[in-house]
Coordinates of C-alpha atoms in Angstrom, one line a residue:
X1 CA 154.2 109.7 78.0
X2 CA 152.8 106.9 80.2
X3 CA 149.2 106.6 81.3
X4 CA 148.2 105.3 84.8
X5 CA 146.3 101.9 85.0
X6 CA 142.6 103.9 85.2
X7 CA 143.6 106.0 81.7
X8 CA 144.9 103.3 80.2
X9 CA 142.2 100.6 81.0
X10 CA 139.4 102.9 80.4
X11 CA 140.6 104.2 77.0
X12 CA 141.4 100.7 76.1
X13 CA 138.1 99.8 77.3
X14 CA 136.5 102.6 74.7
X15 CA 138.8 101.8 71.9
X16 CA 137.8 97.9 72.0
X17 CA 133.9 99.1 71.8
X18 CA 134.4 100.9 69.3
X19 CA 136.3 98.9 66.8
X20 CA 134.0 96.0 67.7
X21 CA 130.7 98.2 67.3
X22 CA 130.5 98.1 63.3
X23 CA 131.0 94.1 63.2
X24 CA 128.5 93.6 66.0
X25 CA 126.6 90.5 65.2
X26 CA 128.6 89.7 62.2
X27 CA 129.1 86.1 61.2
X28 CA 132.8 84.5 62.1
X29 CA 133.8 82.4 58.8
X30 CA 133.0 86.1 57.0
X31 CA 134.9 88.0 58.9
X32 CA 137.6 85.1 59.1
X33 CA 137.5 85.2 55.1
X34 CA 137.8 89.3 55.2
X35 CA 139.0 90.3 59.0
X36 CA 138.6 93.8 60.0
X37 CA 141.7 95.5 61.0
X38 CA 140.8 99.2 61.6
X39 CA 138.6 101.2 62.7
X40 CA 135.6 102.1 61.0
X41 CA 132.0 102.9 60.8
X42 CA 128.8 102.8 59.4
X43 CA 128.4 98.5 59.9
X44 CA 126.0 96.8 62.0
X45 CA 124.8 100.2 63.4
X46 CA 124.4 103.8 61.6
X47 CA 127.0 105.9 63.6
X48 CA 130.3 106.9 62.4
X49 CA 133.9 105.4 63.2
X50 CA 135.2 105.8 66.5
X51 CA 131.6 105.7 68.4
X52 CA 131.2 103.3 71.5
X53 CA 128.5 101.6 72.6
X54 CA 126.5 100.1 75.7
X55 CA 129.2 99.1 77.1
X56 CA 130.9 102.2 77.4
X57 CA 128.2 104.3 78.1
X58 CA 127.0 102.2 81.3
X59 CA 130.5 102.6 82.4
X60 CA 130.8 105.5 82.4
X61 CA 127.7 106.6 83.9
X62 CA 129.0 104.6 86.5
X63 CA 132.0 106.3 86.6
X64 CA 130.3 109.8 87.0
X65 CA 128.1 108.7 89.7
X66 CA 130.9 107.8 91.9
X67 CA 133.0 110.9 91.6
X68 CA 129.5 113.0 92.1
X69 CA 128.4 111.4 95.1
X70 CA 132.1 110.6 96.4
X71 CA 131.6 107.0 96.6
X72 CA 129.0 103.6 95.6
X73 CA 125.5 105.2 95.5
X74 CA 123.3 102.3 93.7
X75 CA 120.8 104.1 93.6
X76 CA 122.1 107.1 91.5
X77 CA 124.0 105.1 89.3
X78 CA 120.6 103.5 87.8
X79 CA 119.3 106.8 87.9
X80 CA 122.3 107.4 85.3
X81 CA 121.6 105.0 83.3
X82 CA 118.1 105.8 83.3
X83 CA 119.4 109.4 81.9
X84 CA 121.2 107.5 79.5
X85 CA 118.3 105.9 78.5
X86 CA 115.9 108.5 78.2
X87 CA 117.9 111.2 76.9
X88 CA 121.3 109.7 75.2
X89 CA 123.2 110.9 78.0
X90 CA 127.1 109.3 78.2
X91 CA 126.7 108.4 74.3
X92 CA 129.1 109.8 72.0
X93 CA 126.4 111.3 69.7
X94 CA 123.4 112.2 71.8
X95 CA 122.0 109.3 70.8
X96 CA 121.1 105.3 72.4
X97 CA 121.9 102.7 69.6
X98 CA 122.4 100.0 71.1
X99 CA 121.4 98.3 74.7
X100 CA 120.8 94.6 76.1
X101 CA 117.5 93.5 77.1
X102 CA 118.3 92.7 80.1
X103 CA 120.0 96.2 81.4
X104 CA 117.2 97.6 79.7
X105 CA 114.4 95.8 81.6
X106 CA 116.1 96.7 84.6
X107 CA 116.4 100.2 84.5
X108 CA 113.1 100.6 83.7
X109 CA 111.9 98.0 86.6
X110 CA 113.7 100.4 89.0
X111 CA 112.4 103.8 87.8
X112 CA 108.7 102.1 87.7
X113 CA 108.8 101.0 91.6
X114 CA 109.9 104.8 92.2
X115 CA 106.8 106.4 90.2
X116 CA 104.7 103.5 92.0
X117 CA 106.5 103.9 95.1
X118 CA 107.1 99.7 96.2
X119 CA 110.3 100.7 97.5
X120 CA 112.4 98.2 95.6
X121 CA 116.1 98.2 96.5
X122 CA 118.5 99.1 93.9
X123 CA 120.5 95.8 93.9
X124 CA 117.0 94.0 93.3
X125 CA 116.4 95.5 89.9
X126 CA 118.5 92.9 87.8
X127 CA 117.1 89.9 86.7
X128 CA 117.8 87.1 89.0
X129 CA 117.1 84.2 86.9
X130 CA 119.3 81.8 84.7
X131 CA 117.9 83.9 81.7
X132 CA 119.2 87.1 82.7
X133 CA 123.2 86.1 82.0
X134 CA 123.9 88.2 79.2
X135 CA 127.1 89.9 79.8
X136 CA 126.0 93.5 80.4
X137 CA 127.3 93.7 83.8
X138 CA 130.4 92.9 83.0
X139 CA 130.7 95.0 80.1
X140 CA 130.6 97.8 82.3
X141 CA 132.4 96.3 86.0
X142 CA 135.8 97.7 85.1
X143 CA 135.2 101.0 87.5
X144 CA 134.4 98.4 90.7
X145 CA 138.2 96.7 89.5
X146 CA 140.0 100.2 89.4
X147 CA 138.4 101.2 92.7
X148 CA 139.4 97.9 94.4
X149 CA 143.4 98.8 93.4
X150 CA 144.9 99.6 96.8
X151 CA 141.7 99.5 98.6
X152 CA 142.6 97.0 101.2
X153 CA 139.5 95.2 100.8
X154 CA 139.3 91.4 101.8
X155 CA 138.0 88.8 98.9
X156 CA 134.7 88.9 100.2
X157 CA 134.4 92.8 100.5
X158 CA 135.3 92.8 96.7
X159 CA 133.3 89.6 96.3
X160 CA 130.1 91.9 97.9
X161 CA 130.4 95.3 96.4
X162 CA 130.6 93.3 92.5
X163 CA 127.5 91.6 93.1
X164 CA 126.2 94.4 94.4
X165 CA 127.0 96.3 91.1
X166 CA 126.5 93.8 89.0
X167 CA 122.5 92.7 90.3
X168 CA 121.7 96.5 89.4
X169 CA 121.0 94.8 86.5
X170 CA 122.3 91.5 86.6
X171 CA 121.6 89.4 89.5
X172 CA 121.8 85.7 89.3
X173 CA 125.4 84.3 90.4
X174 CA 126.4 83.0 87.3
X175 CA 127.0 86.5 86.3
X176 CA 128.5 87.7 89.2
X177 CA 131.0 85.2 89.4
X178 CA 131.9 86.3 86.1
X179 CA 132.0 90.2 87.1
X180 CA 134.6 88.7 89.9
X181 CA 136.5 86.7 88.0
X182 CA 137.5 89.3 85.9
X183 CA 137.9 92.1 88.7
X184 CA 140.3 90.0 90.3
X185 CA 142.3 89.0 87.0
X186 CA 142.3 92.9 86.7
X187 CA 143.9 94.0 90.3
X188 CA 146.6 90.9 89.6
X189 CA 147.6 92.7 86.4
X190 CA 147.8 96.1 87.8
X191 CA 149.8 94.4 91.1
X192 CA 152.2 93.9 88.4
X193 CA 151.6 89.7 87.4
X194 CA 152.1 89.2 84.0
X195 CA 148.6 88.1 81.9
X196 CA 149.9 84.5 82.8
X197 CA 150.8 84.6 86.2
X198 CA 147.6 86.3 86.7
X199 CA 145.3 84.1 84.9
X200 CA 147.0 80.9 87.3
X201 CA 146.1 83.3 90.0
X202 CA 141.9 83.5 89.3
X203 CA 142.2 80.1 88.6
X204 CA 144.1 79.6 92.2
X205 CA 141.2 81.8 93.8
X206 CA 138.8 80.9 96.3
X207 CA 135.6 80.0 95.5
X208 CA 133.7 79.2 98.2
X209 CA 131.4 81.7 98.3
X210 CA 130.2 80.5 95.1
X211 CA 128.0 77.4 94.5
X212 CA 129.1 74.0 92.4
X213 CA 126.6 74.6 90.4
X214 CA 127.7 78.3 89.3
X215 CA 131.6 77.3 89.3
X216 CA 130.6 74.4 86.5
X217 CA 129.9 76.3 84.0
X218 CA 133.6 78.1 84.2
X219 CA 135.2 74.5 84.3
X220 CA 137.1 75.3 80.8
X221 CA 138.4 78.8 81.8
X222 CA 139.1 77.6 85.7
X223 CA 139.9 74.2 85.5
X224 CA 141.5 73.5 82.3
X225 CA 143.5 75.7 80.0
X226 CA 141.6 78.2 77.9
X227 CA 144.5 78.9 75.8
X228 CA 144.6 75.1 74.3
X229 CA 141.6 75.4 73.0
X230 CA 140.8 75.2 69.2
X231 CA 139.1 78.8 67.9
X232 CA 135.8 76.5 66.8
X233 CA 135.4 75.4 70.3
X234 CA 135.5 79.5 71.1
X235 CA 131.8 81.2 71.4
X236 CA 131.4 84.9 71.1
X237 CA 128.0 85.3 71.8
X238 CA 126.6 87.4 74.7
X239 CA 126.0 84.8 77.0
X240 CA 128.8 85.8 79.9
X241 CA 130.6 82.5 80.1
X242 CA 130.9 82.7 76.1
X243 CA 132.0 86.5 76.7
X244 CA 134.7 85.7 79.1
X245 CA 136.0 82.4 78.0
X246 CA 136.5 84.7 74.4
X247 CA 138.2 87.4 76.1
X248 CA 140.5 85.2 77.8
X249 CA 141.1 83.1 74.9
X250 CA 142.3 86.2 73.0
X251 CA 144.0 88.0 75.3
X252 CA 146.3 85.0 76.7
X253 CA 147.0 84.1 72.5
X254 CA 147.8 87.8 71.3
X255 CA 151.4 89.6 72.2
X256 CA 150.2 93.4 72.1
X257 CA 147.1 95.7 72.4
X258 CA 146.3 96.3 68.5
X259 CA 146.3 92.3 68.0
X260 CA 144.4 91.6 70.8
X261 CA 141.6 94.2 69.3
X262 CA 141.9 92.5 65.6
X263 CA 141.5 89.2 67.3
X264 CA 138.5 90.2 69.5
X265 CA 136.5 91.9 66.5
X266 CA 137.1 89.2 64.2
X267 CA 135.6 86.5 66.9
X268 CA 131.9 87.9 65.2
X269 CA 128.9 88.1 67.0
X270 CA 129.1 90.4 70.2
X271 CA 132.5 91.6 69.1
X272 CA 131.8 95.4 71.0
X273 CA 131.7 93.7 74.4
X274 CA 134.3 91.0 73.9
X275 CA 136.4 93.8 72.3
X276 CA 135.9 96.0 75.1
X277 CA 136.9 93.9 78.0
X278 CA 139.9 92.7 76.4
X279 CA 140.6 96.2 75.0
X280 CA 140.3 97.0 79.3
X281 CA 142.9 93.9 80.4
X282 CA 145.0 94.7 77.4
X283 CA 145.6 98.2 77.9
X284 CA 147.2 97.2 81.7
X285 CA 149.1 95.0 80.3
X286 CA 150.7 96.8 77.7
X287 CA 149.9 100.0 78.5
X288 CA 148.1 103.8 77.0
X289 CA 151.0 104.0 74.5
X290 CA 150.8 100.1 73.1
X291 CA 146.9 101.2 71.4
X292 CA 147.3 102.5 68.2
X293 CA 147.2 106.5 68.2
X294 CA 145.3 106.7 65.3
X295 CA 142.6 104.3 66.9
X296 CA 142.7 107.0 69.6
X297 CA 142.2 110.1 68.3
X298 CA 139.7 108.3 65.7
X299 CA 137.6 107.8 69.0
X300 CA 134.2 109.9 70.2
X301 CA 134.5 112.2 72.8
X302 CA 138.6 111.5 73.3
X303 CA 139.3 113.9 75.5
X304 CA 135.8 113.8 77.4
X305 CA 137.0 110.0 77.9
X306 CA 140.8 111.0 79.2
X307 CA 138.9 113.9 81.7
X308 CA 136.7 111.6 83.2
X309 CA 139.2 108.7 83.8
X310 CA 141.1 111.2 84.9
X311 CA 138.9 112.6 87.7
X312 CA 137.6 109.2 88.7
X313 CA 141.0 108.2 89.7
X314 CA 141.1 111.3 92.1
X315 CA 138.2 110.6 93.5
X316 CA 138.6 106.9 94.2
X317 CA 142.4 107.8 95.4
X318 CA 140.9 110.9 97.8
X319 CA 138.2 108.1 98.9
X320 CA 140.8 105.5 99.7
X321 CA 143.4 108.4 101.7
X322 CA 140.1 109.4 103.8
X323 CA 139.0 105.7 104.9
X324 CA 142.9 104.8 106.1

């Protein structure tokens, strides 16, 4: 039975986070020397197989704001993750185990200016600097992507609504260029490019919007070939250049969903996230029945997952039908 792009991107997304969460910060050469190659649990963090992380958690709270409030309210969605925060909401075991820093200093900037009343704007609460480019906003952008998918919206309307996502937590450009590069790599897959048509596409992309100084650092990815590259040039740490050069690099070398995964994981270091967004891009591209069934059903809250992704498609579809 096939899955639409939203179900299949989503649990893909889930899967990835999951399979990467017991390796998380685990050395490459080990893992090289013993690779991981199913699911499993009780590793880097306490919690049994098939439990996601951050990532998916964020996401999903992002997720359930929009189809509560019909639409992009920034100010719920940290609200959300504040719940998540505070009371292990949108975890798969009642439970927070794992968060960035940087999300983390947000959320908790945000909800302070409300109890002290300075009025600070959602979009302001992410850390602005060149310190603050971890990859936890685009861990969890996939739901601006899947909105975007027959939305009409020009370059810069998508180009505005990710950064305005993204600084909820992340807000220097660096990051946001990242959050875009991958949301439009996304709607070229689901428009039906092939993961190599669509990666000459991003790189085809305008980018004026951006600074030189911001584009630099994606030279590699934009500029040359990621593919060539040697796996020991490859980082798969948590800055978000590292993070999306790795997904890239894996996705664009693999042939199918459950190699792509095994690939990610076995990268070490932040294998969750990396795992996560290629587990997103991979499902598209070869689609809900490509990942593994037993990785499926071996995942939290399955069917929570597949009812929410679900229901976020309707609303973004009943959103879309309303504004033609």
């Amino acid at each position: 039975m096939s899955k639409s792009c939203f179900i299949s991107s989503i649990i893909g997304h889930a899967v990835g986070d999951a399979m990467g969460v017991p390796v998380e910060f685990s050395i490459r050469e080990k893992l090289l020397e013993h690779p991981v190659t199913d699911m499993m649990g009780y590793g880097s963090h306490p919690v049994p197989a098939g439990y996601w992380s951050d990532d998916t958690s964020m996401e999903i709270a992002t997720i359930d704001s929009f189809i509560e409030k019909n639409g992009w309210d920034y100010d719920d969605i940290l609200n959300k993750y504040a719940e998540w925060v505070q009371n292990g909401k949108y975890t798969p075991g009642g439970e927070v185990f794992d968060i960035g820093r940087t999300c983390l200093r947000a959320i908790r900037k945000y909800q302070q200016s409300k109890v002290e009343k300075t009025g600070i704007k959602p979009i302001d609460a992410g850390q602005k600097d060149l310190m603050g480019n971890g990859n936890g906003a685009l861990m969890r952008i996939l739901p601006v992507a899947l909105y975007c998918v027959d939305s009409n919206m020009s370059d810069n309307e998508i180009i505005e609504l990710v950064s305005n996502v993204s600084s909820l937590t992340h807000g220097h450009e660096i990051g946001i260029l990242a959050c875009y590069i991958y949301v439009k790599y996304i709607l070229f897959l689901i428009n039906g490019c092939t993961k190599e048509e669509a990666y000459k596409k991003i790189k085809e992309l305008d980018y004026s919007y951006f600074t030189n100084d911001s584009l630099s650092v994606y030279d590699r990815l934009l500029k040359d070939d990621i593919r060539t590259l040697k796996l020991g040039d490859i980082k798969s740490t948590a800055y978000v250049v590292d993070t999306l050069e790795a997904s890239f690099y894996v996705l664009l070398n693999c042939d199918n969903y459950r190699q792509s995964i095994i690939g990610a994981i076995n990268l070490g270091n932040d294998t969750d996230t990396i795992a996560a967004i290629v587990g997103s891009m991979a499902g598209i591209i070869y689609g809900y029945n490509d990942i593994p069934e037993k990785w499926i059903d071996g995942l939290a809250k399955k069917d929570y997952l597949l009812d929410l992704a679900s229901k976020f498609e309707l609303a973004v579809k009943r959103g879309h039908i309303y504004e033609d």
